[in-house]
Short mmCIF file of N, CA and C in Angstrom, two decimals:
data_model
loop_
_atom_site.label_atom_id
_atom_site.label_comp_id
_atom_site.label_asym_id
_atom_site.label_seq_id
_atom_site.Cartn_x
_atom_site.Cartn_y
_atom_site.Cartn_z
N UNK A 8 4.71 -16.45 -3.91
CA UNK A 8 3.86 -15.24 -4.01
C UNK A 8 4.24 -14.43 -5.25
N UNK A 9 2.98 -13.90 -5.47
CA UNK A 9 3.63 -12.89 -7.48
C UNK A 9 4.05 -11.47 -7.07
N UNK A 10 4.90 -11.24 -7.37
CA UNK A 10 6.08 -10.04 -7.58
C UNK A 10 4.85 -8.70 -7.71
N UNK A 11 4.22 -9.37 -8.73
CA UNK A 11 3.21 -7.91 -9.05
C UNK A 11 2.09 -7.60 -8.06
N UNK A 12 1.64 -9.08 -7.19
CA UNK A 12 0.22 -8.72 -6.18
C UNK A 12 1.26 -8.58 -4.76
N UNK A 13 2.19 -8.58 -4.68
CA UNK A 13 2.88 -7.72 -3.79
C UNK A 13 3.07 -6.19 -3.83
N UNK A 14 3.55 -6.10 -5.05
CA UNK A 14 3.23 -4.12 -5.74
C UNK A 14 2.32 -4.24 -5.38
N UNK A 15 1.12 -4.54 -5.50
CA UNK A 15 0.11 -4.44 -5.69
C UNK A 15 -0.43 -4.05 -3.84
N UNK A 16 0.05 -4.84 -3.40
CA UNK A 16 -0.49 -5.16 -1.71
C UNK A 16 0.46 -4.10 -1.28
N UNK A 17 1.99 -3.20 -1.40
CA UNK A 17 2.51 -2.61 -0.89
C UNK A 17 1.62 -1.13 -1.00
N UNK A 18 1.76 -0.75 -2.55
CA UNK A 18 1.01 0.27 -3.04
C UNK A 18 -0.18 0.46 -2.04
N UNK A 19 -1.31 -0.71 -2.20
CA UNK A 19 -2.34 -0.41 -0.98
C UNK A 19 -2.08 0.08 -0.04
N UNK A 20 -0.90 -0.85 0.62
CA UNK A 20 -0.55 0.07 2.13
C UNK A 20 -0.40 1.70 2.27
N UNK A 21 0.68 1.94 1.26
CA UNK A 21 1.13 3.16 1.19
C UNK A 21 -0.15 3.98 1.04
N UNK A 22 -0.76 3.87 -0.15
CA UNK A 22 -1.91 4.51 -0.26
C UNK A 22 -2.97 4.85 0.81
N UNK A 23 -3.48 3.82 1.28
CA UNK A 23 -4.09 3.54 2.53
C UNK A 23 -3.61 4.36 3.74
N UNK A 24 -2.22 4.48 4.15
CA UNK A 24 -1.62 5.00 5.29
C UNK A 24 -1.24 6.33 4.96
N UNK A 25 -1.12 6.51 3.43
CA UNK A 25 -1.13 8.34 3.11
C UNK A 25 -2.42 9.03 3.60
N UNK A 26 -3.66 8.30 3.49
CA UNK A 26 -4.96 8.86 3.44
C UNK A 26 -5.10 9.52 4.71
N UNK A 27 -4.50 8.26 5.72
CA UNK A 27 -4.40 8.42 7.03
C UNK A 27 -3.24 9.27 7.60
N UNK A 28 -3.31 10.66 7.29
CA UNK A 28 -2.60 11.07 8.03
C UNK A 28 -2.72 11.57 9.44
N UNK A 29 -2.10 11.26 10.60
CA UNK A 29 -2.45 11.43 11.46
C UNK A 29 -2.27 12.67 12.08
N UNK A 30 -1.57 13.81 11.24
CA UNK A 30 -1.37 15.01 11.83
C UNK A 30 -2.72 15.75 10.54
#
């Protein structure tokens, strides 16, 4: 797996789950 479409796939998460804040 590439080093960078992992950044890449973590960043999403984070991003993704900031949006979602649940409070």
């Amino acid at each position: 797996m590439d080093l960078g479409l992992l950044m890449i796939s973590i960043g999403a998460v984070n991003l993704w789950r900031s949006r979602q804040k649940p409070t």
